[in-house]
PDB file of N, CA and C in Angstrom:
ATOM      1  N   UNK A  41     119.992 -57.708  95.174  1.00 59.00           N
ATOM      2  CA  UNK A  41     120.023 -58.685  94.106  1.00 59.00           C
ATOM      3  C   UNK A  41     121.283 -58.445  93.270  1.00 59.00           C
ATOM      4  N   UNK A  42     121.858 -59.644  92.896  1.00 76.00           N
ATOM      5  CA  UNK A  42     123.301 -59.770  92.167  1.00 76.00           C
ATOM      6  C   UNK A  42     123.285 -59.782  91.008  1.00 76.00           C
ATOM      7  N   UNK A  43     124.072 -59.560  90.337  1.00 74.00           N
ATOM      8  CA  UNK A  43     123.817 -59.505  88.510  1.00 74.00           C
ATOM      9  C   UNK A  43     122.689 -58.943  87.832  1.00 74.00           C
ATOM     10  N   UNK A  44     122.578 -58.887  86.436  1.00 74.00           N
ATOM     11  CA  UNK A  44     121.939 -58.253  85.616  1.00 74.00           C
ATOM     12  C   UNK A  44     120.975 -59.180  85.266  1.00 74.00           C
ATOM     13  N   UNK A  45     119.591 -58.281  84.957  1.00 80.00           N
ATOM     14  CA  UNK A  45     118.825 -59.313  84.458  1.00 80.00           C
ATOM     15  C   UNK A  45     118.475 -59.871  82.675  1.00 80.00           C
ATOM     16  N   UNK A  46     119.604 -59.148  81.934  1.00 84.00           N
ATOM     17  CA  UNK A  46     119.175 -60.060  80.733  1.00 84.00           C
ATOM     18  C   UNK A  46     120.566 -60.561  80.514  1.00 84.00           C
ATOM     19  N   UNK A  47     120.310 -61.675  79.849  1.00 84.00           N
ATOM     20  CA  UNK A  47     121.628 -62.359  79.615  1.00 84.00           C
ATOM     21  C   UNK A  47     122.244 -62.363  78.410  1.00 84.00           C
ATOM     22  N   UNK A  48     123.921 -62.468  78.380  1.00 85.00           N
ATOM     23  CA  UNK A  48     124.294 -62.636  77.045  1.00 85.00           C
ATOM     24  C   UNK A  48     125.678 -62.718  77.365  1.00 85.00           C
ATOM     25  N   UNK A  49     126.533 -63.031  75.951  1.00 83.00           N
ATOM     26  CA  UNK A  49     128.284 -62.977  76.057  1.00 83.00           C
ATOM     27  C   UNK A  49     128.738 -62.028  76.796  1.00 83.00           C
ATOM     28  N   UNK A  50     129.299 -61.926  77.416  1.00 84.00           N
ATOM     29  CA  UNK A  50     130.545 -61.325  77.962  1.00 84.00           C
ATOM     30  C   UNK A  50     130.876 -60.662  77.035  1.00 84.00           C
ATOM     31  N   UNK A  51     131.794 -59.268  76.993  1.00 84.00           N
ATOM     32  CA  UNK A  51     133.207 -58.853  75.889  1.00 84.00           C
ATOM     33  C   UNK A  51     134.089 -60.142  75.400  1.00 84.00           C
ATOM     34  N   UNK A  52     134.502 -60.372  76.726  1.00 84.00           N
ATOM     35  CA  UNK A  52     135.577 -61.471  75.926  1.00 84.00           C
ATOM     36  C   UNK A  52     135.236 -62.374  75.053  1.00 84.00           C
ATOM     37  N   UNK A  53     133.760 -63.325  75.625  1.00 84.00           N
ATOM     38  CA  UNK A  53     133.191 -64.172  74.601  1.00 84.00           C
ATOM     39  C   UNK A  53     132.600 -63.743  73.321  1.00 84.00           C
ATOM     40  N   UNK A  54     132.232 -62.366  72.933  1.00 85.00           N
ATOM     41  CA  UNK A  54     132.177 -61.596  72.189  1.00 85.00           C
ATOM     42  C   UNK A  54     133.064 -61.451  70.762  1.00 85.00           C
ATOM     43  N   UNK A  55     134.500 -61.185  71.441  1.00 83.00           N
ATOM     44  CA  UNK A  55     135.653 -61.467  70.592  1.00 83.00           C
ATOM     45  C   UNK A  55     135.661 -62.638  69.868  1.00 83.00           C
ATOM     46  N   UNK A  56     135.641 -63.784  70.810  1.00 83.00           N
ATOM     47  CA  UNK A  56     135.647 -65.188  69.982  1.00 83.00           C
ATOM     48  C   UNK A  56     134.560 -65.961  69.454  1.00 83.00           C
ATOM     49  N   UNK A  57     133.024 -65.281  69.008  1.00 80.00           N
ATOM     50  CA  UNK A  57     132.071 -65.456  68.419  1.00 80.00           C
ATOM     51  C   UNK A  57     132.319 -66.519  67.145  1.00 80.00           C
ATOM     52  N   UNK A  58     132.708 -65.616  66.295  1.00 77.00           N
ATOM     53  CA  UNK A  58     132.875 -65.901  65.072  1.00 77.00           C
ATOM     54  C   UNK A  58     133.918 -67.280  64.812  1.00 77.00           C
ATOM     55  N   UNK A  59     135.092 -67.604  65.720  1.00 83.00           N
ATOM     56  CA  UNK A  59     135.462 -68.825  65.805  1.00 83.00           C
ATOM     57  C   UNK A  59     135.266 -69.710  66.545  1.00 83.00           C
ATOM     58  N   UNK A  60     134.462 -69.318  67.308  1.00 83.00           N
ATOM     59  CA  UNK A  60     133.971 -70.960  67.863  1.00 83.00           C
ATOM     60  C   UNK A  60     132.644 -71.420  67.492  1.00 83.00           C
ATOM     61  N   UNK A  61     131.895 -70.043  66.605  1.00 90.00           N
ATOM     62  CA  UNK A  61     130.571 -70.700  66.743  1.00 90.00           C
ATOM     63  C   UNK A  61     130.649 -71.207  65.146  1.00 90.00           C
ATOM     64  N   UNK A  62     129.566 -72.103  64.667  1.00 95.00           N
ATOM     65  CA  UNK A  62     129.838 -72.848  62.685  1.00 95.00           C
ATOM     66  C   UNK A  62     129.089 -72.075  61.795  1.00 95.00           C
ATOM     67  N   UNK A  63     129.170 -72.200  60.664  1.00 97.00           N
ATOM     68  CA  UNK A  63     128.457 -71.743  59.505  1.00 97.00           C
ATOM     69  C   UNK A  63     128.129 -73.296  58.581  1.00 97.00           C
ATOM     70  N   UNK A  64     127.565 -72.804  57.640  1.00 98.00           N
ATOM     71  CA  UNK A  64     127.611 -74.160  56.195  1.00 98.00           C
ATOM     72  C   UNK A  64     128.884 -73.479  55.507  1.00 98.00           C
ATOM     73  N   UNK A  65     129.955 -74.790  55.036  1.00 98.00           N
ATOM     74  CA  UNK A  65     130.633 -74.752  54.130  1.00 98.00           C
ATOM     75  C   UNK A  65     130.392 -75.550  52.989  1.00 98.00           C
ATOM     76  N   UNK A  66     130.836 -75.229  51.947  1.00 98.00           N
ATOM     77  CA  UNK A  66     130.806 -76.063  50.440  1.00 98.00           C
ATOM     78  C   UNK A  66     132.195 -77.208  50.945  1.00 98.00           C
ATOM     79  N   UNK A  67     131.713 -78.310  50.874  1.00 98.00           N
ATOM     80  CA  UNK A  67     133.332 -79.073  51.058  1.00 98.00           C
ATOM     81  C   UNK A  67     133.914 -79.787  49.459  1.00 98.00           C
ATOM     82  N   UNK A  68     132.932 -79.718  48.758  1.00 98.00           N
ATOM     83  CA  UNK A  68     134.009 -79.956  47.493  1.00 98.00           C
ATOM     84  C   UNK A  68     133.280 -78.433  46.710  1.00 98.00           C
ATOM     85  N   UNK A  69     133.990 -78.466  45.275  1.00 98.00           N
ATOM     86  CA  UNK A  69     133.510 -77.624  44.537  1.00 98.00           C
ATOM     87  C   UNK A  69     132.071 -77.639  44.014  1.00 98.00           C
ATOM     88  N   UNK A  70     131.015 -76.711  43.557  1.00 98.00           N
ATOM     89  CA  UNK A  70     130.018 -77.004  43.368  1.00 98.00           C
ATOM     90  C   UNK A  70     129.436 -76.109  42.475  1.00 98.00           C
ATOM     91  N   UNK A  71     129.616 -76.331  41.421  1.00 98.00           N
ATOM     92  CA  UNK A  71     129.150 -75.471  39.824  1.00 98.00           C
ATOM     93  C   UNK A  71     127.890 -74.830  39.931  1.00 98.00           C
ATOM     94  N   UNK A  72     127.983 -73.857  39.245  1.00 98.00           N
ATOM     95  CA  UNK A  72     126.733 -72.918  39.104  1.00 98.00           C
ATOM     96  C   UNK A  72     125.603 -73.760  38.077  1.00 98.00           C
ATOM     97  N   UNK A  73     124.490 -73.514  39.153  1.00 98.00           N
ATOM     98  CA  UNK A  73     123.268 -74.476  38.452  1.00 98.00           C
ATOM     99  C   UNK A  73     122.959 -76.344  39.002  1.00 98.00           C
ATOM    100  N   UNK A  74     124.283 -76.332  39.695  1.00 98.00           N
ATOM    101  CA  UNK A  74     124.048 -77.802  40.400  1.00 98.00           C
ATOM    102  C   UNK A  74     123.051 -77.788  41.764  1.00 98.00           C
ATOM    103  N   UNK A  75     122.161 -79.096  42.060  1.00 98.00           N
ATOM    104  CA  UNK A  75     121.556 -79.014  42.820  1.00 98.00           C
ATOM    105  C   UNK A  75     122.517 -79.108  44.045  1.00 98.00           C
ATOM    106  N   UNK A  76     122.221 -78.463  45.318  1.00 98.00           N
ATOM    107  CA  UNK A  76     122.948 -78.742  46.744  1.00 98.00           C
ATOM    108  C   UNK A  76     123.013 -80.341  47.080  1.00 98.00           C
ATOM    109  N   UNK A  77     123.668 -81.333  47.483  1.00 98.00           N
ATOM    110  CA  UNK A  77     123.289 -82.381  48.181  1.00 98.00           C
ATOM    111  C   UNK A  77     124.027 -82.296  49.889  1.00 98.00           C
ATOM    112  N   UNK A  78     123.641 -83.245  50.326  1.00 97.00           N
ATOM    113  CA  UNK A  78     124.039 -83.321  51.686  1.00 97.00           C
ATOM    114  C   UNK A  78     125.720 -83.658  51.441  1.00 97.00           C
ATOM    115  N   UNK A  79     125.973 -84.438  50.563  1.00 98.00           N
ATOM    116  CA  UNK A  79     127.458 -84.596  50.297  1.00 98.00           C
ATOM    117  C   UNK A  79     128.167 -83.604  50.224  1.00 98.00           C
ATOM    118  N   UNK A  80     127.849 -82.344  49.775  1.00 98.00           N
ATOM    119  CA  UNK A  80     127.946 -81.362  49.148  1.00 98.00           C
ATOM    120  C   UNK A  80     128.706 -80.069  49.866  1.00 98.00           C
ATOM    121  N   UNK A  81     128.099 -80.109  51.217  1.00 98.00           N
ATOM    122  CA  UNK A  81     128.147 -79.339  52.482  1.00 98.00           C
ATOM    123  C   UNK A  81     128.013 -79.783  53.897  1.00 98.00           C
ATOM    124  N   UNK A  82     129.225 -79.395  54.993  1.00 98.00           N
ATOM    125  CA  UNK A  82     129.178 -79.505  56.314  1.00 98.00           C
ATOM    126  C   UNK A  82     129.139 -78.184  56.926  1.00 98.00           C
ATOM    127  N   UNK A  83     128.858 -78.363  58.235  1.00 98.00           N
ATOM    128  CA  UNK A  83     128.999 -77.632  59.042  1.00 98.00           C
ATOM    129  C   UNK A  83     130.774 -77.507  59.927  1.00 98.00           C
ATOM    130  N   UNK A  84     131.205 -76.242  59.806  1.00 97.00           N
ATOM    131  CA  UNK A  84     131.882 -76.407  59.918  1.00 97.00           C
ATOM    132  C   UNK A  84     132.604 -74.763  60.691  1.00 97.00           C
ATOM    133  N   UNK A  85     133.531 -75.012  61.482  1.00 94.00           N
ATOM    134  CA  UNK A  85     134.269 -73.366  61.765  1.00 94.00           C
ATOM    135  C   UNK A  85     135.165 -72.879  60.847  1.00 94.00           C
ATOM    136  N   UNK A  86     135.227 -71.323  60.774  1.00 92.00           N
ATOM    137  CA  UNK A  86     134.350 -70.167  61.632  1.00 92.00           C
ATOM    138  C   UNK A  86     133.225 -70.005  61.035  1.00 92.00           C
ATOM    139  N   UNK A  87     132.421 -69.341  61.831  1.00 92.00           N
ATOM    140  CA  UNK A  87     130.993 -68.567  61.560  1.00 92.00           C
ATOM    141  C   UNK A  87     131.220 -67.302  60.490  1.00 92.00           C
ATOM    142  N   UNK A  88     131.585 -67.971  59.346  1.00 93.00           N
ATOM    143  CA  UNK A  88     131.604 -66.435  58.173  1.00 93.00           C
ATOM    144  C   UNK A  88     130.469 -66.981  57.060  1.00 93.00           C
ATOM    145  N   UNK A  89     129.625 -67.818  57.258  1.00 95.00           N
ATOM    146  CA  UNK A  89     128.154 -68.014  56.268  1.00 95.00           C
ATOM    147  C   UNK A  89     126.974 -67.883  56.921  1.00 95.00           C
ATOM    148  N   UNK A  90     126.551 -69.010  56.343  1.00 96.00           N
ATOM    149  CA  UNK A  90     125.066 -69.425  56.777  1.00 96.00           C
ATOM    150  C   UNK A  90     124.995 -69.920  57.637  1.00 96.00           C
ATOM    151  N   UNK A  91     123.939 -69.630  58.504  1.00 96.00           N
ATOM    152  CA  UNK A  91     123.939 -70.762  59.920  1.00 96.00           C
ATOM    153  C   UNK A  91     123.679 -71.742  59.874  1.00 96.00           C
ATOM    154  N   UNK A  92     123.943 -73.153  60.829  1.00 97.00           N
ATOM    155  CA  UNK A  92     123.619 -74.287  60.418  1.00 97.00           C
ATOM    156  C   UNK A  92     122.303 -74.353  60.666  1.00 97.00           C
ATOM    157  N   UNK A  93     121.021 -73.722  61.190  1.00 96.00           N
ATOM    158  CA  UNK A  93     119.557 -73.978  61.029  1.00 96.00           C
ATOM    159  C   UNK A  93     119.276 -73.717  59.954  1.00 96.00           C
ATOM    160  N   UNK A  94     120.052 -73.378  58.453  1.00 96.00           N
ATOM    161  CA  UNK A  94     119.530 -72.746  57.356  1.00 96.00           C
ATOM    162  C   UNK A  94     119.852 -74.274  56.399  1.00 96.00           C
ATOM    163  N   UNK A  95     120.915 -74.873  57.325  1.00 97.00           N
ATOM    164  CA  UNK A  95     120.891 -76.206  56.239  1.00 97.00           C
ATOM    165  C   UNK A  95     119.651 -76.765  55.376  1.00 97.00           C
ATOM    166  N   UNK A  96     118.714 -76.793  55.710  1.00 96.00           N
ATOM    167  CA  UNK A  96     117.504 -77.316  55.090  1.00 96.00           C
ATOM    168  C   UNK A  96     116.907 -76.492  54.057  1.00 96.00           C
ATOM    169  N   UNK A  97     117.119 -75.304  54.064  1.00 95.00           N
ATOM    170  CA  UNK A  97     117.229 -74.535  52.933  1.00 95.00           C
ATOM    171  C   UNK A  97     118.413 -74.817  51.834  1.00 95.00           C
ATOM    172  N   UNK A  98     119.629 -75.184  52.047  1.00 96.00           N
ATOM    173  CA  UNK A  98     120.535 -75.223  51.049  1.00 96.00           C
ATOM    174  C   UNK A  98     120.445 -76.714  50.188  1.00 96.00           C
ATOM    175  N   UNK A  99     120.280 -77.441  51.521  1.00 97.00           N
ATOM    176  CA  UNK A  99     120.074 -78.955  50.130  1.00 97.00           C
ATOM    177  C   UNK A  99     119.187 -79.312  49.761  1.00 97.00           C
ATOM    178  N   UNK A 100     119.508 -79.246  48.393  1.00 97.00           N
ATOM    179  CA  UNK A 100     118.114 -78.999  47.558  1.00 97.00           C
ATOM    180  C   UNK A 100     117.968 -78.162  47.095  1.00 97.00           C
ATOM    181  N   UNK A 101     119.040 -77.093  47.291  1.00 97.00           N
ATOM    182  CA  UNK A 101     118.638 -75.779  46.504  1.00 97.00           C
ATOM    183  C   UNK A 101     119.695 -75.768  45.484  1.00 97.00           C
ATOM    184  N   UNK A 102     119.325 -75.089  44.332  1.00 98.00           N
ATOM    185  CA  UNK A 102     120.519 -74.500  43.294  1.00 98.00           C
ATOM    186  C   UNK A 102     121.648 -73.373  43.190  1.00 98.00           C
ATOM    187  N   UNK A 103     122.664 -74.262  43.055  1.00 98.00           N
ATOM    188  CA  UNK A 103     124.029 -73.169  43.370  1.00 98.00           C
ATOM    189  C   UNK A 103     123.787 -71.448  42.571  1.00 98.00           C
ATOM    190  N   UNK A 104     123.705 -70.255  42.672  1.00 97.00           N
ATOM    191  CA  UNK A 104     123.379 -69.450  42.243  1.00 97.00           C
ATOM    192  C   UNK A 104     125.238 -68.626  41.047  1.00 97.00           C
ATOM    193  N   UNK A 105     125.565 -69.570  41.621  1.00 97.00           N
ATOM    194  CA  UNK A 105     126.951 -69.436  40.872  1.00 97.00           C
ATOM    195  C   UNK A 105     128.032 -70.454  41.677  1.00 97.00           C
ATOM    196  N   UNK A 106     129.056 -70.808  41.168  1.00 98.00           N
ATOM    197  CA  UNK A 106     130.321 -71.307  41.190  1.00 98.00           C
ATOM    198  C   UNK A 106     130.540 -71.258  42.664  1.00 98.00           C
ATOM    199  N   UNK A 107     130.740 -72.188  43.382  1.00 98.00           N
ATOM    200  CA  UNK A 107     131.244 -72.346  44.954  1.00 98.00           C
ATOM    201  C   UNK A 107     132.380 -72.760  45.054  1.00 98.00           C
ATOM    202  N   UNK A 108     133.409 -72.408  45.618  1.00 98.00           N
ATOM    203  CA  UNK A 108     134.862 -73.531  45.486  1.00 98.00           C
ATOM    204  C   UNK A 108     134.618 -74.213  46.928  1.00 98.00           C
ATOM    205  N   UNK A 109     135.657 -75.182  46.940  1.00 98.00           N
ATOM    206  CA  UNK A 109     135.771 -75.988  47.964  1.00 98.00           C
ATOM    207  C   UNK A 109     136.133 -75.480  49.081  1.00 98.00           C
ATOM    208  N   UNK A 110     135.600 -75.374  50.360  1.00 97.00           N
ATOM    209  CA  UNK A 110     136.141 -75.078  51.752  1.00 97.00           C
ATOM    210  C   UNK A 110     135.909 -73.609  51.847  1.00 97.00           C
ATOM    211  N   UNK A 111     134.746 -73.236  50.829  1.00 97.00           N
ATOM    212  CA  UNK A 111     134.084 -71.415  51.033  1.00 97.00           C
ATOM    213  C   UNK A 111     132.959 -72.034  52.028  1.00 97.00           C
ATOM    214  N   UNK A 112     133.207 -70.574  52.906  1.00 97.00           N
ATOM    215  CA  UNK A 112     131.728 -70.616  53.744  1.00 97.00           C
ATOM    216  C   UNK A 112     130.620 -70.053  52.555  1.00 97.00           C
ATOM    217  N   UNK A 113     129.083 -70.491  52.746  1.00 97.00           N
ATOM    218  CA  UNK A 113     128.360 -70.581  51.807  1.00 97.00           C
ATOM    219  C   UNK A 113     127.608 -69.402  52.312  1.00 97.00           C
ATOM    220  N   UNK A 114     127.137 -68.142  51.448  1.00 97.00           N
ATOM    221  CA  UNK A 114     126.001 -67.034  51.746  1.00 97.00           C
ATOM    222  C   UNK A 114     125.282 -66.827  50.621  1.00 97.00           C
ATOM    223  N   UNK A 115     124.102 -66.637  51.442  1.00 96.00           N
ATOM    224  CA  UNK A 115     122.830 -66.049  51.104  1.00 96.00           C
ATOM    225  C   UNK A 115     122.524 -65.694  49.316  1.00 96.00           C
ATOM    226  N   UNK A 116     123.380 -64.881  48.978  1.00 96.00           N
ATOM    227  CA  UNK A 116     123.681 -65.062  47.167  1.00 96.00           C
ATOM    228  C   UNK A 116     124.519 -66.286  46.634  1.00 96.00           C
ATOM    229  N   UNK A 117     124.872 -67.200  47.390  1.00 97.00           N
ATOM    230  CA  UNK A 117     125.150 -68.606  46.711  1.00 97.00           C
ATOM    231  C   UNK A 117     124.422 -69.436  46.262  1.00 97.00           C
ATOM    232  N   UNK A 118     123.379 -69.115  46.763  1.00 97.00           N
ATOM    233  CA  UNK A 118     121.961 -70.405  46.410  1.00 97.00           C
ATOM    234  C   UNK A 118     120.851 -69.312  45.994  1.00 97.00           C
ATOM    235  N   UNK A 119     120.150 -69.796  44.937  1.00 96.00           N
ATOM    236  CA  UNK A 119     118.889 -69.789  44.477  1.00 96.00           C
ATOM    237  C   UNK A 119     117.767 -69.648  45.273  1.00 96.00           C
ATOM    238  N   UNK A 120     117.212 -67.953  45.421  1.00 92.00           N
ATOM    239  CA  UNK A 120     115.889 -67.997  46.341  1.00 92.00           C
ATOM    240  C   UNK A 120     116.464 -67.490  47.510  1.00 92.00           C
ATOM    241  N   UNK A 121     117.562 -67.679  48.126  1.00 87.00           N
ATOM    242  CA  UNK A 121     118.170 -66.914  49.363  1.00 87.00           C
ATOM    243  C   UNK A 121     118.365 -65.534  49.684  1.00 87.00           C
ATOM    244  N   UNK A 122     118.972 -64.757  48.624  1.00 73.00           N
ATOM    245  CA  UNK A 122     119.364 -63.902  48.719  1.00 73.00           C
ATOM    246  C   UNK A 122     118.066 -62.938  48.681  1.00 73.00           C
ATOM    247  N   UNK A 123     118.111 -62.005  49.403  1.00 56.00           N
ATOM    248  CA  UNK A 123     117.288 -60.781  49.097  1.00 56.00           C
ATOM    249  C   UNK A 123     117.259 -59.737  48.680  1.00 56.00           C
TER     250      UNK A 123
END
C-alpha cells in the first residue's frame, strides 16, 4: 500500500498557509463601542485574524476598542471574544 494514511499539507503548502488561506478584516475604520455591521468587514488575505466561520460572531458584536481600516480583526477586538 502507497502513501500515508492521514492526510494533510505538504511542507511546502505549509509555508504558504497563512497567504493563501483569509481571515476577517475591518475595511473601513471602526470606533471603540460601535456595533460590527456587515459593511463593516470582509473576508479577505492573509490569514493573520479571525477565521471567516467566526463572521457571525463579529456582526453584531461591539468593537472592544478602536479598529483601523484594512487590520485583520482578533479575538480582543470585539466584545465577548476574547478569553
Amino acid at each position: 500500500l502507497w502513501g500515508v494514511a492521514e492526510k494533510g499539507p505538504t511542507a511546502s503548502e505549509e509555508e504558504n498557509l497563512e497567504i493563501i488561506r483569509r481571515s476577517i478584516h475591518a475595511i473601513r475604520d471602526i470606533d471603540e463601542g460601535q456595533r460590527i455591521g456587515e459593511d463593516d468587514v470582509a473576508i479577505l488575505r492573509p490569514a493573520t485574524g479571525l477565521q471567516p466561520h467566526q463572521m457571525s460572531k463579529i456582526v453584531g458584536g461591539v468593537a472592544s476598542k478602536d479598529i483601523a481600516a484594512n487590520s485583520a480583526l482578533r479575538s480582543e477586538d470585539v466584545e465577548g471574544l476574547s478569553e
